[in-house]
GROMACS .gro file of C-alpha atoms in nm:
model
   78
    1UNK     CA    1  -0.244   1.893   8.792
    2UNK     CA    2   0.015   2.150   8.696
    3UNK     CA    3   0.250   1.915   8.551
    4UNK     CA    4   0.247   1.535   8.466
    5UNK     CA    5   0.470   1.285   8.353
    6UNK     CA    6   0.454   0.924   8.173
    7UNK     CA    7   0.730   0.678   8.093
    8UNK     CA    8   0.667   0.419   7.808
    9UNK     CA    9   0.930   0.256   7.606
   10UNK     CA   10   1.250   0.490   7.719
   11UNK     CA   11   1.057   0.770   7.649
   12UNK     CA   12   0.944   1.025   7.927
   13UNK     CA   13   0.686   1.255   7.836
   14UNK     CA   14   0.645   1.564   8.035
   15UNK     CA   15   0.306   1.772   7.977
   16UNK     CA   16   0.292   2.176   8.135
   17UNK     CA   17  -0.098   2.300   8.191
   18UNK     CA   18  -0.032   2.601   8.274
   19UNK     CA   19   0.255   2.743   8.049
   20UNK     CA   20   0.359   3.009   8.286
   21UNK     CA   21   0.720   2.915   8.368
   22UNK     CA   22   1.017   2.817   8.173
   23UNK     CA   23   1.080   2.454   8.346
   24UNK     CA   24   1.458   2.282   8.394
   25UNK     CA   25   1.473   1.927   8.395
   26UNK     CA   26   1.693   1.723   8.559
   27UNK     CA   27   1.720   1.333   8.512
   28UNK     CA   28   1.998   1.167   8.805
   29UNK     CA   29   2.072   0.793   8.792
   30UNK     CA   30   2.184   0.684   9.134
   31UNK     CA   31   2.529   0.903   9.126
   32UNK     CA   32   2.504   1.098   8.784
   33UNK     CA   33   2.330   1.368   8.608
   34UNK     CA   34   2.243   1.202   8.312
   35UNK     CA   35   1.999   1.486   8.180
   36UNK     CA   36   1.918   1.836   8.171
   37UNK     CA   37   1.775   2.080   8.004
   38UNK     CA   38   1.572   2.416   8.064
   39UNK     CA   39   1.266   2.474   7.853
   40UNK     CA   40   1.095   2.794   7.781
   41UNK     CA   41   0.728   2.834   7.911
   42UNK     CA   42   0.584   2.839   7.607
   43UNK     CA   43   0.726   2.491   7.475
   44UNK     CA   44   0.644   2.292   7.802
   45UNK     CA   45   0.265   2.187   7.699
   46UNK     CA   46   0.499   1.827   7.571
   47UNK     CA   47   0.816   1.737   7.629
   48UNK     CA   48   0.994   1.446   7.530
   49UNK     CA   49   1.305   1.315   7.661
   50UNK     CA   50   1.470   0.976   7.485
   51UNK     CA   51   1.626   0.772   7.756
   52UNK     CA   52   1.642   0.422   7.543
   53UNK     CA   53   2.018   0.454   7.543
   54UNK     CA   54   2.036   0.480   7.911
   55UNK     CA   55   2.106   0.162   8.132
   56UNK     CA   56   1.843  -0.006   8.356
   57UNK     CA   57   1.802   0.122   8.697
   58UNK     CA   58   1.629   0.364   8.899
   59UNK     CA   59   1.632   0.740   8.814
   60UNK     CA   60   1.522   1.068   8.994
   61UNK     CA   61   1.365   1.338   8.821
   62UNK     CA   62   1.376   1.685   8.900
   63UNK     CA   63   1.139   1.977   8.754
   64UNK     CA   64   1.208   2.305   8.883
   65UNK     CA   65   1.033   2.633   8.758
   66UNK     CA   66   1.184   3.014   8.737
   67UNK     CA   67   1.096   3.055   9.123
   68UNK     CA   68   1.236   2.794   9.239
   69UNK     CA   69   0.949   2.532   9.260
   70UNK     CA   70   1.013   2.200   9.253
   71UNK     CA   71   0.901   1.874   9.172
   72UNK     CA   72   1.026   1.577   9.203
   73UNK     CA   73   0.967   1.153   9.189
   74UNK     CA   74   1.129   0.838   9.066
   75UNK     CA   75   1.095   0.602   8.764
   76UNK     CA   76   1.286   0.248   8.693
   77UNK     CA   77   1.402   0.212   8.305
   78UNK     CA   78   1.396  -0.170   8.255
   0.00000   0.00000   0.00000
């Protein structure tokens, strides 16, 4: 895997194996960009993003690299 993610406690953790693109994140509740932020290649080996304050529900992240790659799933915060 290029890229992985893990949610525990209202924290996401996003982990880059490769470190060859700068990666922008983007965190949407069901109407809202609640998140985002572009990281530089070299810093993308762990990312964490603090979403505790953020209400329950169901959120869609979005990871796109420098050529336009994406990824993309969905997480519930509870």
């Amino acid at each position: 895997d290029v890229c992985s993610s893990d949610l525990e406690n209202g924290q996401l953790v996003i982990k880059s194996h490769s470190l060859r693109s700068d990666i922008t994140i983007r965190i949407m509740d069901s109407s809202t960009m609640v998140y985002e932020e572009t990281v530089l290649a070299e810093k993308t080996w762990y990312i964490l993003i603090d979403l505790k304050d953020n209400k329950s529900g169901v959120y869609t992240l979005n990871l796109t690299n420098q050529w336009g790659d994406h990824l993309y799933g969905e997480f519930t915060l509870e």
